[in-house]
Coordinates of C-alpha atoms and ligand atoms in Angstrom, one line a residue:
M472 CA -94.3 56.3 -18.8
T473 CA -93.9 59.4 -16.6
D474 CA -95.0 58.8 -13.0
F475 CA -97.5 61.6 -12.9
A476 CA -98.8 60.5 -9.5
S477 CA -95.5 61.5 -7.9
L478 CA -95.8 65.0 -9.5
L479 CA -99.2 66.0 -8.0
V480 CA -99.4 65.4 -4.3
A481 CA -101.7 66.2 -1.4
D482 CA -101.0 69.2 0.8
R483 CA -99.7 68.0 4.2
E484 CA -98.2 71.3 5.0
Q485 CA -94.9 70.1 3.6
K486 CA -92.3 72.7 2.5
A487 CA -93.2 74.1 -0.9
R488 CA -92.2 77.2 -2.8
P489 CA -95.1 79.6 -3.3
I490 CA -96.3 80.4 -6.8
H491 CA -98.1 83.8 -7.1
L492 CA -100.4 83.9 -10.0
V493 CA -101.3 87.4 -11.4
D494 CA -103.3 88.7 -14.3
K495 CA -103.9 92.0 -16.0
Q496 CA -106.6 92.9 -13.5
S497 CA -104.9 91.8 -10.3
F498 CA -101.3 92.6 -11.0
E499 CA -101.1 96.3 -9.9
A500 CA -102.9 95.7 -6.6
W501 CA -100.9 92.6 -5.9
L502 CA -97.6 94.4 -6.6
K503 CA -98.5 97.2 -4.2
K504 CA -98.6 94.8 -1.3
R505 CA -95.1 93.3 -2.1
P506 CA -92.0 94.4 -0.2
A507 CA -89.9 97.1 -1.9
E508 CA -87.1 94.7 -3.0
D509 CA -89.7 92.4 -4.8
R510 CA -91.1 95.4 -6.6
S511 CA -87.8 96.7 -7.8
L512 CA -86.8 93.2 -9.0
I513 CA -90.1 92.7 -10.8
E514 CA -89.7 96.1 -12.5
A515 CA -86.1 95.4 -13.4
M516 CA -87.2 92.2 -15.1
R517 CA -89.9 94.2 -17.0
F518 CA -92.5 91.8 -15.7
D519 CA -95.8 93.5 -16.4
G520 CA -98.3 90.7 -15.3
K521 CA -99.8 90.8 -18.8
T522 CA -97.7 88.5 -20.8
A523 CA -99.1 85.0 -20.2
N524 CA -96.5 82.4 -19.3
A525 CA -93.9 85.0 -18.3
F526 CA -92.6 84.5 -14.8
V527 CA -90.1 85.9 -12.3
I528 CA -88.2 84.3 -9.5
L529 CA -88.0 86.3 -6.2
P530 CA -85.1 85.3 -4.0
R531 CA -85.7 84.5 -0.4
G532 CA -82.3 84.0 1.2
G533 CA -81.2 80.8 -0.5
E534 CA -84.8 79.9 -1.4
F535 CA -87.2 81.6 -3.8
E536 CA -90.8 82.3 -4.7
V537 CA -92.3 82.4 -8.2
V538 CA -94.6 85.0 -9.8
S539 CA -96.3 84.0 -13.0
A540 CA -98.7 85.8 -15.3
V541 CA -101.8 84.0 -16.4
K542 CA -104.7 85.1 -18.5
N543 CA -107.3 84.9 -15.8
T544 CA -106.5 84.0 -12.1
T545 CA -110.1 83.2 -11.4
E546 CA -110.4 80.6 -14.1
L547 CA -107.2 78.8 -14.6
S548 CA -106.8 77.2 -18.0
P549 CA -105.4 73.6 -18.2
W550 CA -102.2 75.0 -19.7
C551 CA -101.5 78.1 -17.6
L552 CA -99.0 76.3 -15.3
A553 CA -97.3 74.3 -18.1
K554 CA -94.5 76.8 -18.7
L555 CA -93.6 76.6 -15.0
G556 CA -93.9 72.8 -14.9
E557 CA -91.4 72.8 -17.8
S558 CA -89.0 75.5 -16.6
L559 CA -88.8 75.6 -12.8
P560 CA -86.0 73.8 -10.9
E561 CA -86.5 70.6 -9.2
G562 CA -88.6 70.9 -6.0
S563 CA -92.0 71.2 -4.5
Y564 CA -94.3 74.2 -5.3
K565 CA -97.7 75.3 -4.2
L566 CA -100.1 78.1 -5.4
A567 CA -99.9 81.0 -3.0
A568 CA -103.6 81.5 -3.3
G569 CA -106.3 79.0 -4.5
E570 CA -105.9 75.6 -6.0
P571 CA -104.7 74.5 -9.4
G572 CA -107.8 72.8 -10.6
N573 CA -107.6 71.9 -14.3
A574 CA -104.2 73.6 -14.4
A575 CA -102.6 70.6 -12.8
L576 CA -102.9 68.9 -16.1
G577 CA -100.5 71.2 -17.9
W578 CA -98.1 71.1 -15.0
L579 CA -98.0 67.3 -15.3
L580 CA -97.9 67.0 -19.0
A581 CA -95.1 69.5 -19.2
Q582 CA -92.9 66.9 -17.6
H583 CA -93.7 64.1 -20.0
R584 CA -91.0 63.3 -22.6
F585 CA -91.0 61.0 -25.6
D586 CA -87.3 60.3 -25.8
Q587 CA -87.0 56.5 -26.5
Y588 CA -85.5 57.3 -29.8
R589 CA -82.7 59.7 -28.5
S590 CA -79.5 58.3 -27.4
K591 CA -79.0 61.5 -25.4
K592 CA -81.9 62.2 -23.2
E593 CA -83.4 65.7 -23.6
E594 CA -82.9 67.0 -20.1
E595 CA -79.2 66.9 -19.5
P596 CA -77.9 67.4 -16.9
E597 CA -80.7 65.3 -15.4
R598 CA -83.3 67.5 -13.7
G599 CA -85.4 66.2 -10.9
P600 CA -89.2 66.3 -10.7
R601 CA -91.2 69.5 -10.1
V602 CA -93.9 68.5 -7.7
L603 CA -97.2 70.5 -7.3
V604 CA -98.8 70.4 -3.9
T605 CA -102.5 70.7 -3.9
G606 CA -105.3 70.9 -1.3
E607 CA -107.8 69.5 -3.7
V608 CA -107.0 65.9 -2.7
A609 CA -110.1 64.5 -4.2
R610 CA -109.1 65.7 -7.7
I611 CA -105.6 64.3 -7.8
D612 CA -106.5 60.9 -9.2
A613 CA -108.6 62.4 -12.0
M614 CA -105.9 64.8 -13.0
V615 CA -103.2 62.1 -13.0
R616 CA -105.4 59.9 -15.1
L617 CA -106.1 62.6 -17.7
A618 CA -102.3 63.3 -17.9
D619 CA -101.7 59.6 -18.2
A620 CA -104.3 59.1 -21.0
T621 CA -103.0 62.1 -22.9
A622 CA -99.5 60.8 -22.7
L623 CA -100.7 57.4 -23.9
V624 CA -102.1 59.0 -27.0
R625 CA -98.9 61.1 -27.6
D626 CA -96.6 58.1 -27.2
L627 CA -98.6 55.8 -29.4
V628 CA -98.9 58.4 -32.2
N629 CA -95.2 59.4 -31.9
T630 CA -94.0 55.8 -32.2
P631 CA -92.7 55.2 -35.7
A632 CA -94.9 53.0 -37.9
A633 CA -92.1 50.4 -38.2
D634 CA -92.5 49.8 -34.4
L635 CA -96.2 50.2 -34.2
G636 CA -98.1 47.9 -36.6
P637 CA -101.5 46.2 -36.2
A638 CA -99.8 43.6 -33.9
E639 CA -98.5 46.3 -31.5
I640 CA -101.9 48.0 -31.4
E641 CA -103.3 44.6 -30.5
R642 CA -100.7 44.3 -27.7
A643 CA -101.6 47.7 -26.4
V644 CA -105.3 46.8 -26.2
A645 CA -104.5 43.4 -24.7
D646 CA -102.4 45.1 -22.0
E647 CA -105.3 47.4 -21.2
A648 CA -107.7 44.4 -21.1
K649 CA -105.4 42.6 -18.7
R650 CA -105.2 45.6 -16.4
C651 CA -108.9 46.1 -16.1
G652 CA -110.2 42.6 -16.6
G653 CA -112.1 43.1 -19.8
H654 CA -112.6 40.6 -22.6
L655 CA -110.4 40.8 -25.7
R656 CA -111.4 39.4 -29.1
V657 CA -109.2 39.7 -32.2
T658 CA -110.5 38.7 -35.7
S659 CA -107.9 38.2 -38.5
G660 CA -107.1 35.9 -41.4
S661 CA -109.9 34.1 -43.2
E662 CA -112.4 35.1 -40.4
L663 CA -111.6 38.7 -41.2
T664 CA -112.0 38.2 -45.0
K665 CA -115.4 36.6 -44.4
G666 CA -116.7 38.8 -41.7
Y667 CA -115.1 42.2 -42.3
P668 CA -114.4 42.5 -46.1
L669 CA -113.6 46.2 -46.0
I670 CA -111.0 45.8 -43.2
A671 CA -109.5 42.8 -45.0
A672 CA -109.4 44.7 -48.3
V673 CA -107.7 47.8 -47.0
G674 CA -105.1 45.7 -45.1
G675 CA -104.6 43.3 -47.9
A676 CA -101.3 44.8 -49.2
A677 CA -99.4 44.6 -45.9
T678 CA -96.9 41.9 -45.1
D679 CA -98.0 38.9 -43.0
A680 CA -96.4 40.4 -39.9
R681 CA -98.5 43.4 -40.3
A682 CA -101.8 41.6 -41.2
P683 CA -105.1 43.5 -40.8
R684 CA -107.3 42.7 -37.8
L685 CA -110.3 43.9 -35.9
I686 CA -109.5 44.3 -32.2
E687 CA -112.5 44.3 -29.9
F688 CA -112.6 44.7 -26.1
E689 CA -115.6 44.5 -23.8
W690 CA -115.7 45.7 -20.3
G691 CA -118.4 46.4 -17.6
K692 CA -121.5 44.9 -16.2
A693 CA -124.1 43.3 -18.5
G694 CA -127.0 45.4 -17.2
D695 CA -125.3 48.8 -17.7
P696 CA -126.0 51.0 -20.7
R697 CA -124.1 49.8 -23.7
I698 CA -121.7 52.2 -25.5
A699 CA -119.3 51.6 -28.3
I700 CA -116.0 53.4 -29.0
V701 CA -114.4 53.0 -32.3
G702 CA -111.0 54.2 -33.4
K703 CA -109.3 54.3 -36.8
G704 CA -106.2 52.3 -36.6
V705 CA -104.3 52.8 -39.8
C706 CA -100.7 52.2 -38.7
F707 CA -99.4 53.9 -41.8
D708 CA -101.3 55.5 -44.6
S709 CA -99.3 55.4 -47.8
G710 CA -102.5 56.1 -49.7
G711 CA -102.4 52.6 -51.2
L712 CA -102.3 52.4 -55.0
D713 CA -103.6 56.0 -55.0
L714 CA -100.2 56.8 -53.5
K715 CA -99.8 59.9 -51.5
S716 CA -97.2 62.5 -52.3
A717 CA -94.0 62.6 -50.2
S718 CA -95.3 65.5 -48.2
G719 CA -98.8 64.1 -47.8
M720 CA -97.3 60.8 -46.5
R721 CA -94.8 62.3 -44.2
L722 CA -96.9 62.4 -41.1
M723 CA -99.0 59.3 -41.8
K724 CA -97.6 57.2 -38.9
K725 CA -100.2 59.2 -37.0
D726 CA -103.1 57.7 -38.9
M727 CA -103.8 55.4 -35.9
G728 CA -104.4 58.5 -33.8
G729 CA -108.1 57.6 -33.6
A730 CA -107.3 54.2 -32.2
A731 CA -105.0 55.9 -29.7
H732 CA -107.8 58.2 -28.6
A733 CA -110.2 55.3 -28.3
L734 CA -107.8 53.3 -26.2
A735 CA -107.0 56.3 -24.0
L736 CA -110.7 56.9 -23.5
T737 CA -111.2 53.3 -22.6
R738 CA -108.5 53.7 -20.0
L739 CA -110.3 56.7 -18.5
I740 CA -113.7 55.0 -18.5
T741 CA -112.4 51.8 -16.9
L742 CA -110.3 53.6 -14.3
A743 CA -113.2 55.8 -13.4
R744 CA -115.4 52.7 -13.3
L745 CA -118.2 54.5 -15.3
P746 CA -121.3 52.3 -15.0
V747 CA -121.4 51.4 -18.7
R748 CA -121.0 48.2 -20.7
L749 CA -118.1 49.3 -23.0
H750 CA -117.4 47.9 -26.4
L751 CA -114.1 49.1 -27.9
L752 CA -113.5 48.4 -31.6
I753 CA -110.2 49.1 -33.4
P754 CA -109.8 48.1 -37.0
A755 CA -106.0 47.9 -37.3
V756 CA -104.4 47.9 -40.8
E757 CA -101.6 49.2 -42.8
N758 CA -102.6 50.9 -46.0
A759 CA -99.7 49.6 -48.0
V760 CA -98.8 49.0 -51.7
S761 CA -98.2 45.5 -53.1
G762 CA -99.7 43.1 -55.5
G763 CA -102.3 42.3 -52.9
A764 CA -103.5 45.9 -52.7
Y765 CA -107.1 46.7 -53.3
R766 CA -107.7 48.9 -56.4
P767 CA -109.6 51.9 -57.5
G768 CA -112.7 50.5 -59.3
D769 CA -112.9 47.4 -57.1
V770 CA -116.3 46.8 -55.6
I771 CA -116.4 45.3 -52.1
K772 CA -119.5 44.0 -50.3
S773 CA -119.3 45.4 -46.7
R774 CA -120.2 43.5 -43.6
K775 CA -123.6 45.3 -43.7
G776 CA -124.2 43.9 -47.1
L777 CA -123.9 47.3 -48.9
F778 CA -121.7 47.3 -52.0
V779 CA -119.0 50.0 -52.0
E780 CA -117.1 51.0 -55.1
I781 CA -113.5 52.0 -54.4
D782 CA -113.1 55.5 -55.9
N783 CA -109.8 56.2 -54.1
T784 CA -107.7 53.8 -52.1
D785 CA -106.6 56.7 -49.9
A786 CA -110.1 57.1 -48.5
E787 CA -109.3 53.9 -46.5
G788 CA -110.3 55.1 -43.0
R789 CA -114.0 55.3 -43.7
L790 CA -113.9 51.8 -45.2
I791 CA -112.4 50.1 -42.1
L792 CA -114.6 52.2 -39.8
A793 CA -117.7 51.1 -41.8
D794 CA -117.2 47.4 -41.0
A795 CA -116.3 48.3 -37.3
L796 CA -119.4 50.5 -37.0
T797 CA -121.6 47.7 -38.4
R798 CA -120.1 45.3 -35.8
A799 CA -120.7 47.8 -33.0
S800 CA -124.3 48.3 -34.1
E801 CA -125.0 44.5 -33.9
E802 CA -124.8 44.8 -30.1
N803 CA -127.4 47.6 -30.1
P804 CA -125.4 50.2 -28.1
E805 CA -127.3 53.4 -27.1
L806 CA -124.3 55.5 -28.1
I807 CA -121.4 55.1 -30.5
V808 CA -118.4 57.4 -30.5
D809 CA -115.7 57.2 -33.1
F810 CA -112.4 59.0 -33.4
A811 CA -110.5 59.1 -36.7
T812 CA -107.8 61.0 -38.5
L813 CA -110.2 60.8 -41.4
T814 CA -109.7 63.7 -43.8
G815 CA -107.3 66.4 -44.8
A816 CA -110.5 68.4 -45.5
A817 CA -111.3 68.7 -41.8
R818 CA -107.9 70.3 -41.3
I819 CA -108.4 72.7 -44.2
A820 CA -111.8 73.7 -42.7
L821 CA -110.8 74.0 -39.0
G822 CA -107.0 74.0 -38.8
P823 CA -105.0 71.7 -36.6
D824 CA -106.4 72.4 -33.2
L825 CA -110.1 71.9 -33.7
P826 CA -111.4 68.4 -34.3
A827 CA -114.4 68.4 -36.6
F828 CA -117.3 67.0 -34.7
F829 CA -120.4 65.4 -36.1
A830 CA -123.5 64.1 -34.3
N831 CA -126.8 62.7 -35.4
N832 CA -128.6 64.0 -32.3
D833 CA -128.8 67.7 -31.3
D834 CA -129.0 67.0 -27.5
L835 CA -125.9 64.8 -27.7
A836 CA -124.1 67.5 -29.7
A837 CA -125.1 70.2 -27.2
E838 CA -123.8 68.2 -24.3
A839 CA -120.6 67.4 -26.1
E840 CA -120.0 71.1 -26.9
Q841 CA -120.7 72.0 -23.3
S842 CA -118.2 69.4 -22.2
A843 CA -115.6 70.7 -24.6
R844 CA -116.0 74.2 -23.1
T845 CA -115.7 73.1 -19.5
T846 CA -112.6 71.0 -20.2
E847 CA -111.1 73.6 -22.6
D848 CA -110.7 70.8 -25.1
P849 CA -112.4 72.4 -28.1
I850 CA -114.3 70.6 -30.8
W851 CA -116.4 72.2 -33.5
R852 CA -119.7 70.8 -34.8
M853 CA -120.0 70.3 -38.5
P854 CA -123.2 69.4 -40.4
L855 CA -124.2 66.0 -41.6
W856 CA -125.6 67.8 -44.6
E857 CA -127.8 65.2 -46.3
P858 CA -128.0 66.9 -49.8
Y859 CA -124.3 66.1 -50.2
D860 CA -124.9 62.4 -49.7
E861 CA -125.5 62.1 -53.4
M862 CA -121.9 63.1 -54.0
L863 CA -121.1 59.5 -53.0
K864 CA -123.0 58.0 -55.8
S865 CA -121.5 55.2 -57.9
D866 CA -122.2 54.1 -61.4
L867 CA -122.3 50.4 -60.6
A868 CA -122.4 49.9 -56.8
D869 CA -124.6 51.2 -53.9
F870 CA -122.2 54.1 -53.4
A871 CA -118.5 55.0 -53.6
N872 CA -116.0 55.6 -50.9
A873 CA -114.9 59.0 -52.1
V874 CA -116.0 62.0 -54.1
N875 CA -114.3 63.5 -57.1
S876 CA -114.5 67.0 -55.7
P877 CA -112.3 68.9 -53.3
M878 CA -115.4 70.3 -51.5
A879 CA -116.9 69.4 -48.1
G880 CA -114.6 66.4 -47.8
C881 CA -115.0 65.9 -44.1
I882 CA -118.8 66.1 -44.5
T883 CA -119.0 63.5 -47.2
A884 CA -116.7 61.3 -45.2
A885 CA -119.0 61.6 -42.2
L886 CA -122.0 60.9 -44.4
F887 CA -120.3 57.8 -45.7
L888 CA -119.9 56.6 -42.0
K889 CA -123.5 57.5 -41.3
R890 CA -124.7 54.9 -43.7
F891 CA -123.3 52.3 -41.3
V892 CA -124.9 53.7 -38.2
P893 CA -128.5 52.6 -37.4
E894 CA -131.1 55.3 -37.6
G895 CA -132.0 55.4 -33.9
T896 CA -128.6 55.0 -32.4
R897 CA -127.0 58.2 -31.0
W898 CA -123.6 58.7 -32.7
A899 CA -120.8 61.1 -32.4
H900 CA -117.8 61.2 -34.9
L901 CA -114.6 63.2 -34.3
D902 CA -112.4 63.9 -37.3
T903 CA -109.3 64.8 -35.4
Y904 CA -105.7 65.7 -36.3
A905 CA -104.1 63.9 -33.4
W906 CA -101.0 66.0 -34.0
R907 CA -99.5 69.3 -33.0
D908 CA -97.3 71.0 -35.6
Q909 CA -96.1 73.7 -33.3
A910 CA -95.1 73.3 -29.7
K911 CA -97.0 75.1 -26.9
P912 CA -96.2 75.0 -23.2
G913 CA -97.0 71.4 -22.0
R914 CA -97.8 70.4 -25.6
P915 CA -94.7 69.5 -27.6
K916 CA -94.7 69.1 -31.4
G917 CA -95.9 65.7 -32.3
G918 CA -98.8 63.4 -31.4
D919 CA -101.4 64.8 -29.2
A920 CA -104.9 64.1 -27.8
L921 CA -107.5 66.5 -29.3
G922 CA -111.1 65.9 -28.2
L923 CA -110.3 63.2 -25.7
R924 CA -111.0 65.1 -22.5
A925 CA -114.2 66.6 -24.0
V926 CA -115.6 63.2 -24.9
F927 CA -114.7 61.7 -21.5
A928 CA -116.4 64.6 -19.8
L929 CA -119.4 64.0 -22.0
L930 CA -119.5 60.4 -21.0
E931 CA -119.1 61.3 -17.3
G932 CA -122.0 63.7 -17.6
L933 CA -124.2 61.1 -19.3
Y934 CA -123.3 58.2 -17.1
S935 CA -121.7 59.0 -13.8
G936 CA -125.0 60.1 -12.3
D937 CA -123.7 63.0 -10.2
Ligands
BES2003 N1 -105.4 59.8 -43.2 C1 -105.9 60.6 -44.3 C2 -106.5 61.9 -43.8 C3 -105.5 62.9 -43.3 C4 -104.6 63.5 -44.1 C5 -105.6 63.3 -42.0 C6 -103.8 64.5 -43.6 C7 -104.8 64.3 -41.5 C8 -103.9 64.9 -42.3 C9 -107.1 59.9 -45.0 O1 -107.0 58.5 -45.1 C10 -107.0 60.4 -46.4 O2 -106.1 60.2 -47.1 N2 -108.1 61.1 -46.8 C11 -108.2 61.6 -48.1 C12 -109.6 61.3 -48.6 C13 -109.7 61.6 -50.1 C14 -108.9 60.6 -50.9 C15 -111.2 61.5 -50.5 C16 -108.0 63.2 -47.9 O3 -108.5 63.7 -47.0 O4 -107.4 63.7 -48.8
ZN2004 ZN1 -105.8 57.8 -46.7
ZN2005 ZN1 -105.9 57.6 -43.5

């Protein structure tokens, strides 16, 4: 794990190279005030102050200063320093004016690498850390934690399925429980078959070493408001007997992305010591193929007692979440949040960068959308459109797990989950991609946290009381 705390440090008037941030509005005025040799160098480099992420180095007799263009100098985006964090030489840096605020996040994450699987490390010759000096001492911890939580999601999602099965997810949760003193409970084997039939069915085809389980973790004071966080932990989604195509299966090591988000959120909540009684639930399975696989046409009685007909074994996420949501509801939480890489349809609707967000309460939805804006971690609300509920009808069971229609797939998946959430319980569901197909500064191609900061800010707003 990258030591983010060493990359964002308090200003004690130590030596640090200045970084001048300019934007379209401020550039000309800023340039006028510079010495002639700076101006000619900036001109020669064709630096126009408009192209975000472009930067120039101004020599200062053996040392240097940096000028970088950002979209808006008065409102720094979390990613506007990422290119610098990625590219500048080793050393300490400080903004020439103002403080980095949220932009510290990009600076930190730009220096995170997932290179366990490379015999040659990416940065060769080895480059030292780029340290950002900040006067906002009170925010350092929070920024470091956000970077750390994001890196946790990235690393878990990037780890190949062969090295990250249900047992390894359990280990990750157990490590977290040990760190913060929470209580861990893991249900597997015959207890799982009895208590969580849908989780057991989906995980039934996996080898013994990758047996399905429900991982639960509780933390916090008994009297504090109860919240549940649920994450889809499908370590690999082959589709089951309704086998995916080669291209459809290619990225499916990331199908535990919801679990990774849920665990990272747990880390943020416990480190911030939010006054909540937290219940984390991760159904962890591999959706594999073998003689033990569940089949299309099977009917399974869920933990809630509702009979589900399996229309498609590739719609496995909603099944394992259904039993986990039922378990969560048994403790009467006032809020349930789930994260899941649930449907391809959410990606068709909103593309890779925008998690589809569903909520059964308009106030909750409005607060979540506001948090998404302030953290610049976008989510997009989609409707729990009741008339589509009938699409889930089954000829012989209470309802089916999938719909024989390519339309509104993320809505019908959310409506399926809704059947397992009690009427009066506030519930938010994020259908997230957990992946980035194209690298951006501070955000390499691969696993990524999408919606994590927005939901954490939502919880802070609801519970931190300030
Ligand atoms: N894990 C997939 C969803 C997914 C696919 C997320 C691609 C991100 C990218 C999920 O288990 C799945 O296979 N869903 C099916 C549901 C269908 C069979 C009703 C889908 O979306 O095609
Ligand atoms: Zn699937
Ligand atoms: Zn899946």
